[in-house]
Coordinates of C-alpha atoms and ligand atoms in Angstrom, one line a residue:
X1 CA 98.4 107.3 104.5
X2 CA 101.3 109.3 105.6
X3 CA 103.1 111.4 102.6
X4 CA 106.1 111.8 104.9
X5 CA 109.4 109.9 103.2
X6 CA 110.8 107.1 105.3
X7 CA 114.1 105.3 105.5
X8 CA 114.8 101.8 106.8
X9 CA 118.1 100.4 108.2
X10 CA 118.3 96.7 108.8
X11 CA 120.5 95.3 112.0
X12 CA 120.7 98.9 113.3
X13 CA 120.5 98.3 117.1
X14 CA 124.4 98.5 117.2
X15 CA 127.4 99.0 115.3
X16 CA 127.3 100.6 111.9
X17 CA 123.8 100.3 111.3
X18 CA 123.3 102.2 114.6
X19 CA 125.4 105.1 113.0
X20 CA 123.9 104.9 109.7
X21 CA 120.5 105.5 111.7
X22 CA 122.3 108.4 113.7
X23 CA 123.3 110.2 110.3
X24 CA 120.2 109.6 108.7
X25 CA 118.1 111.1 111.6
X26 CA 120.3 114.1 110.9
X27 CA 120.3 114.0 107.3
X28 CA 117.3 112.4 105.7
X29 CA 114.1 114.5 105.4
X30 CA 111.7 111.9 106.8
X31 CA 111.0 109.1 109.1
X32 CA 114.0 107.0 109.9
X33 CA 113.4 103.4 111.2
X34 CA 116.0 101.8 113.4
X35 CA 115.0 97.8 113.1
X36 CA 116.4 94.8 115.4
X37 CA 115.7 91.5 115.6
X38 CA 115.1 91.6 119.2
X39 CA 112.6 94.5 120.6
X40 CA 114.7 95.2 123.7
X41 CA 118.0 95.7 122.0
X42 CA 116.4 97.8 119.5
X43 CA 114.6 100.0 122.0
X44 CA 117.5 100.6 124.0
X45 CA 119.4 101.6 120.8
X46 CA 116.3 104.0 120.3
X47 CA 116.9 105.5 123.8
X48 CA 120.4 105.6 123.3
X49 CA 119.9 108.1 119.9
X50 CA 116.7 109.8 121.5
X51 CA 119.6 110.9 124.3
X52 CA 121.4 112.4 121.7
X53 CA 118.4 114.5 120.7
X54 CA 117.6 112.3 117.7
X55 CA 114.2 110.8 117.0
X56 CA 114.4 107.6 115.3
X57 CA 111.3 105.3 115.0
X58 CA 111.4 101.5 115.7
X59 CA 110.3 98.4 113.8
X60 CA 110.9 94.7 114.8
X61 CA 112.7 93.0 111.7
X62 CA 114.6 89.7 111.7
X63 CA 115.9 89.0 108.2
X64 CA 116.0 85.4 108.9
X65 CA 112.4 85.4 109.7
X66 CA 110.2 85.8 106.4
X67 CA 107.3 86.7 108.8
X68 CA 109.0 89.5 110.4
X69 CA 110.0 90.9 106.9
X70 CA 106.5 90.7 105.4
X71 CA 105.0 92.3 108.7
X72 CA 107.3 95.3 107.9
X73 CA 106.3 95.5 104.4
X74 CA 102.6 95.3 105.3
X75 CA 103.4 98.3 107.7
X76 CA 105.3 100.3 105.5
X77 CA 102.5 99.7 102.7
X78 CA 99.7 100.7 105.1
X79 CA 101.4 103.6 106.8
X80 CA 103.8 105.2 104.1
X81 CA 102.4 103.7 100.6
X82 CA 105.9 102.5 100.1
X83 CA 109.7 103.1 100.9
X84 CA 112.2 105.7 100.0
X85 CA 115.4 104.6 101.4
X86 CA 116.4 100.9 102.3
X87 CA 119.7 100.1 103.9
X88 CA 120.6 96.3 104.1
X89 CA 123.0 96.3 106.9
X90 CA 122.2 93.4 108.9
X91 CA 125.1 90.6 109.0
X92 CA 126.9 88.3 110.9
X93 CA 130.5 86.9 110.7
X94 CA 132.0 84.0 112.9
X95 CA 135.2 84.9 114.8
X96 CA 138.4 83.7 113.0
X97 CA 139.2 81.4 115.7
X98 CA 135.7 80.1 116.0
X99 CA 135.9 76.1 116.2
X100 CA 132.3 75.8 114.7
X101 CA 132.5 73.2 111.9
X102 CA 133.1 75.1 108.6
X103 CA 130.1 73.7 107.0
X104 CA 127.8 75.2 109.8
X105 CA 129.3 78.4 109.7
X106 CA 128.8 78.5 105.8
X107 CA 124.9 77.6 106.4
X108 CA 124.4 80.3 109.2
X109 CA 126.5 83.0 107.5
X110 CA 124.8 82.6 103.9
X111 CA 121.5 82.3 105.6
X112 CA 121.5 85.9 107.1
X113 CA 124.0 87.7 105.0
X114 CA 122.8 86.3 101.3
X115 CA 119.6 84.5 101.7
X116 CA 118.0 87.1 104.4
X117 CA 119.2 90.2 102.5
X118 CA 117.8 88.5 99.5
X119 CA 114.4 88.0 101.1
X120 CA 114.2 91.6 102.1
X121 CA 114.8 92.8 98.8
X122 CA 112.3 90.5 97.4
X123 CA 109.5 91.7 99.8
X124 CA 110.6 95.5 99.9
X125 CA 112.0 96.4 96.7
X126 CA 108.6 96.3 95.0
X127 CA 107.6 99.1 97.6
X128 CA 110.6 101.5 96.5
X129 CA 109.2 104.8 95.2
X130 CA 110.4 106.9 92.4
X131 CA 114.0 108.3 93.2
X132 CA 114.3 105.5 96.0
X133 CA 117.9 104.6 97.0
X134 CA 118.9 101.1 97.9
X135 CA 122.1 100.4 99.8
X136 CA 123.3 96.8 100.2
X137 CA 126.2 96.8 102.8
X138 CA 128.8 94.1 101.5
X139 CA 132.4 94.2 102.0
X140 CA 135.8 94.7 100.5
X141 CA 136.1 90.9 101.6
X142 CA 133.8 90.0 98.7
X143 CA 136.4 91.4 96.3
X144 CA 139.2 89.5 97.7
X145 CA 136.9 86.1 98.1
X146 CA 135.9 86.6 94.3
X147 CA 140.0 86.6 93.5
X148 CA 140.1 83.4 95.3
X149 CA 137.3 81.7 93.5
X150 CA 138.1 79.5 90.3
X151 CA 138.1 81.2 86.9
X152 CA 134.9 79.7 86.1
X153 CA 133.3 81.1 89.4
X154 CA 134.7 84.4 88.8
X155 CA 133.3 84.5 85.4
X156 CA 130.1 83.7 86.5
X157 CA 130.0 86.4 89.4
X158 CA 131.3 89.0 87.2
X159 CA 128.7 88.1 84.3
X160 CA 126.3 90.9 83.2
X161 CA 123.7 88.3 82.4
X162 CA 123.8 86.1 85.6
X163 CA 120.3 86.0 86.9
X164 CA 119.0 85.8 90.6
X165 CA 118.2 82.3 90.2
X166 CA 121.7 81.2 88.8
X167 CA 123.0 83.4 91.8
X168 CA 120.9 81.6 94.6
X169 CA 121.6 78.0 92.9
X170 CA 125.6 79.0 93.3
X171 CA 125.1 80.1 96.8
X172 CA 123.2 77.1 97.9
X173 CA 125.8 74.9 96.0
X174 CA 128.5 76.5 98.2
X175 CA 126.6 75.3 101.2
X176 CA 126.2 71.9 100.0
X177 CA 129.6 71.6 98.8
X178 CA 130.9 72.7 102.1
X179 CA 128.8 69.8 103.7
X180 CA 130.6 67.5 101.6
X181 CA 134.1 69.1 102.4
X182 CA 134.4 69.6 98.4
X183 CA 134.1 73.4 98.1
X184 CA 137.7 73.9 97.5
X185 CA 137.8 71.4 94.9
X186 CA 134.8 73.0 93.3
X187 CA 136.6 76.2 93.0
X188 CA 135.5 78.1 96.2
X189 CA 137.7 80.1 98.6
X190 CA 137.9 79.1 102.2
X191 CA 135.6 81.7 103.6
X192 CA 132.0 81.8 104.1
X193 CA 131.7 85.4 105.0
X194 CA 133.5 86.1 101.8
X195 CA 131.3 84.1 99.6
X196 CA 128.3 85.6 101.4
X197 CA 129.7 89.0 100.4
X198 CA 130.1 88.0 97.1
X199 CA 126.4 87.0 96.7
X200 CA 125.4 90.3 98.2
X201 CA 127.6 92.2 95.8
X202 CA 126.4 90.0 92.6
X203 CA 122.8 90.5 93.8
X204 CA 123.1 94.0 93.9
X205 CA 124.3 94.2 90.3
X206 CA 121.3 91.9 89.3
X207 CA 119.0 94.0 91.2
X208 CA 120.4 97.2 89.5
X209 CA 120.0 95.7 86.2
X210 CA 116.4 94.6 86.7
X211 CA 115.5 98.0 87.8
X212 CA 117.2 99.5 84.6
X213 CA 114.9 97.0 82.7
X214 CA 111.8 97.3 84.5
X215 CA 111.4 100.6 86.2
X216 CA 113.9 103.2 84.5
X217 CA 111.7 105.9 84.5
X218 CA 111.7 105.4 88.4
X219 CA 115.2 106.5 89.1
X220 CA 116.0 104.4 91.8
X221 CA 119.6 103.7 92.7
X222 CA 120.8 100.5 94.2
X223 CA 124.3 100.0 95.1
X224 CA 126.5 97.5 97.0
X225 CA 129.4 99.1 99.4
X226 CA 132.0 98.4 101.8
X227 CA 132.0 100.5 105.1
X228 CA 135.8 100.2 105.5
X229 CA 137.4 98.4 108.5
X230 CA 135.0 99.6 111.4
X231 CA 135.3 99.3 115.2
X232 CA 132.1 97.2 116.0
X233 CA 131.5 94.0 117.9
X234 CA 132.1 92.2 114.3
X235 CA 135.6 93.7 113.6
X236 CA 136.9 94.4 117.0
X237 CA 138.7 97.4 118.7
X238 CA 141.8 97.1 116.3
X239 CA 139.7 98.5 113.3
X240 CA 140.7 101.7 111.9
X241 CA 137.2 103.6 111.6
X242 CA 134.7 104.7 114.2
X243 CA 131.2 103.5 113.6
X244 CA 130.1 107.0 112.3
X245 CA 133.1 107.0 109.8
X246 CA 131.9 103.6 108.7
X247 CA 128.4 104.8 108.2
X248 CA 129.5 107.4 105.8
X249 CA 129.8 105.6 102.4
X250 CA 126.5 103.9 103.1
X251 CA 124.8 107.3 103.9
X252 CA 126.4 109.0 101.0
X253 CA 124.5 106.2 98.8
X254 CA 121.3 106.4 100.7
X255 CA 121.3 110.2 100.4
X256 CA 122.2 110.3 96.4
X257 CA 120.2 113.5 95.4
X258 CA 117.3 113.2 92.8
X259 CA 119.2 114.5 89.9
X260 CA 122.0 112.0 90.4
X261 CA 122.1 109.0 87.8
X262 CA 125.0 107.3 89.4
X263 CA 126.5 105.5 91.0
X264 CA 124.0 102.6 90.2
X265 CA 124.8 98.9 90.3
X266 CA 128.2 99.3 91.5
X267 CA 130.6 98.5 94.5
X268 CA 131.4 101.3 96.2
X269 CA 133.7 102.1 99.1
X270 CA 135.0 105.5 100.4
X271 CA 132.4 107.0 98.2
X272 CA 134.5 105.8 95.3
X273 CA 133.2 103.2 92.6
X274 CA 135.5 100.0 92.6
X275 CA 136.1 97.7 89.9
X276 CA 134.5 94.1 90.4
Ligands
NAP301 P1 127.6 94.3 114.1 O1 128.5 95.5 115.2 O2 128.1 92.7 114.9 O3 126.3 94.5 113.8 C1 125.4 93.6 113.2 C2 124.0 94.1 113.3 O4 123.5 93.1 112.4 C3 123.3 93.9 114.5 O5 122.7 94.9 114.7 C4 122.8 92.5 114.6 O6 121.8 92.4 115.7 C5 122.4 92.8 113.2 N1 121.7 91.3 112.6 C6 122.6 90.1 112.8 N2 121.6 89.1 112.2 C7 120.5 89.5 112.2 C8 119.1 89.3 111.6 N3 119.2 88.0 111.4 N4 118.1 90.0 111.6 C9 118.2 91.5 111.8 N5 119.4 91.7 112.2 C10 120.5 91.0 112.2 O7 128.4 94.5 112.9 P2 129.1 95.7 112.2 O8 130.4 95.8 111.9 O9 128.0 96.9 112.5 O10 128.4 95.1 110.7 C11 127.3 95.8 109.9 C12 127.6 95.3 108.4 O11 128.8 95.9 108.0 C13 127.4 93.7 108.0 O12 126.9 93.5 107.0 C14 128.8 93.5 108.3 O13 129.1 92.4 107.1 C15 129.4 94.9 107.4 N6 130.7 95.3 107.4 C16 131.4 95.2 108.4 C17 132.8 95.8 108.3 C18 133.5 95.9 109.9 O14 134.8 96.4 109.8 N7 133.0 96.0 111.1 C19 133.5 95.7 107.4 C20 132.7 95.5 106.2 C21 131.7 95.1 106.1 P3 122.0 91.6 117.0 O15 122.5 92.8 117.9 O16 120.6 91.1 117.3 O17 123.1 90.6 116.6

């Protein structure tokens, strides 16, 4: 088994994920895995970084596919005996003018952004080594979507005692409510992406709490963040940050020094903890 440190970035064949891999290749003292659901797109991205003189490694990962997640888990366990840095970056968003029925958008968006991210965490968090760093890429949209929720939902999502099971039930209820066209009556905002990212931010708060309860002595730090408005296929060319600029906050959180005990369980943008 290798004693080399290892970092994994999900959804990193393009956009912010690729920029995070680029930065980690330059700054992280160990192996950096670029992952992609499509091996062809992944290998092309690896080749691009190699042309820049960097040496990322590649592993397939589709966060929608439990078998794919478990294959990566087994590989990391076998080769490295665990994991030092995990960046959950993979995500999707329908375009504003997409005419796909809202209930379908809700199901598809929640599947990847919330349930996929949660499945990766379920399988990979137990592998995190002491002083490990976990970064869940959420969005400022999670905060605005939270403010668009009913008072009752806001209270649940801000709760310091909400469990992962309760959060899963709420995310599942949102999808079901959209199918019955009652989501607004039930207190949800009219944004599938926003609700999926509420899920990512709240999941991060819960996971950080569990780490405090169960693995305090391991000094693992886990946070959610917003990369900012970044010029990628998702956000388009008018966004204000380059992908490398968008990678700065996720990379800062991924490389928090071993003597840091904060931030942990926070929502961070521009390297600053934001109120939730
Ligand atoms: P992007 O350019 O569209 O890249 C998204 C990445 O996620 C791609 O590599 C994509 O792979 C991958 N992906 C999607 N579904 C996946 C799955 N099931 N399994 C594995 N990988 C999957 O978007 P981006 O702007 O870089 O976004 C990266 C993250 O930042 C997302 O979580 C997004 O919500 C968040 N974010 C972005 C902005 C922004 O302004 N851009 C703002 C706030 C938050 P394929 O190439 O195979 O589709």
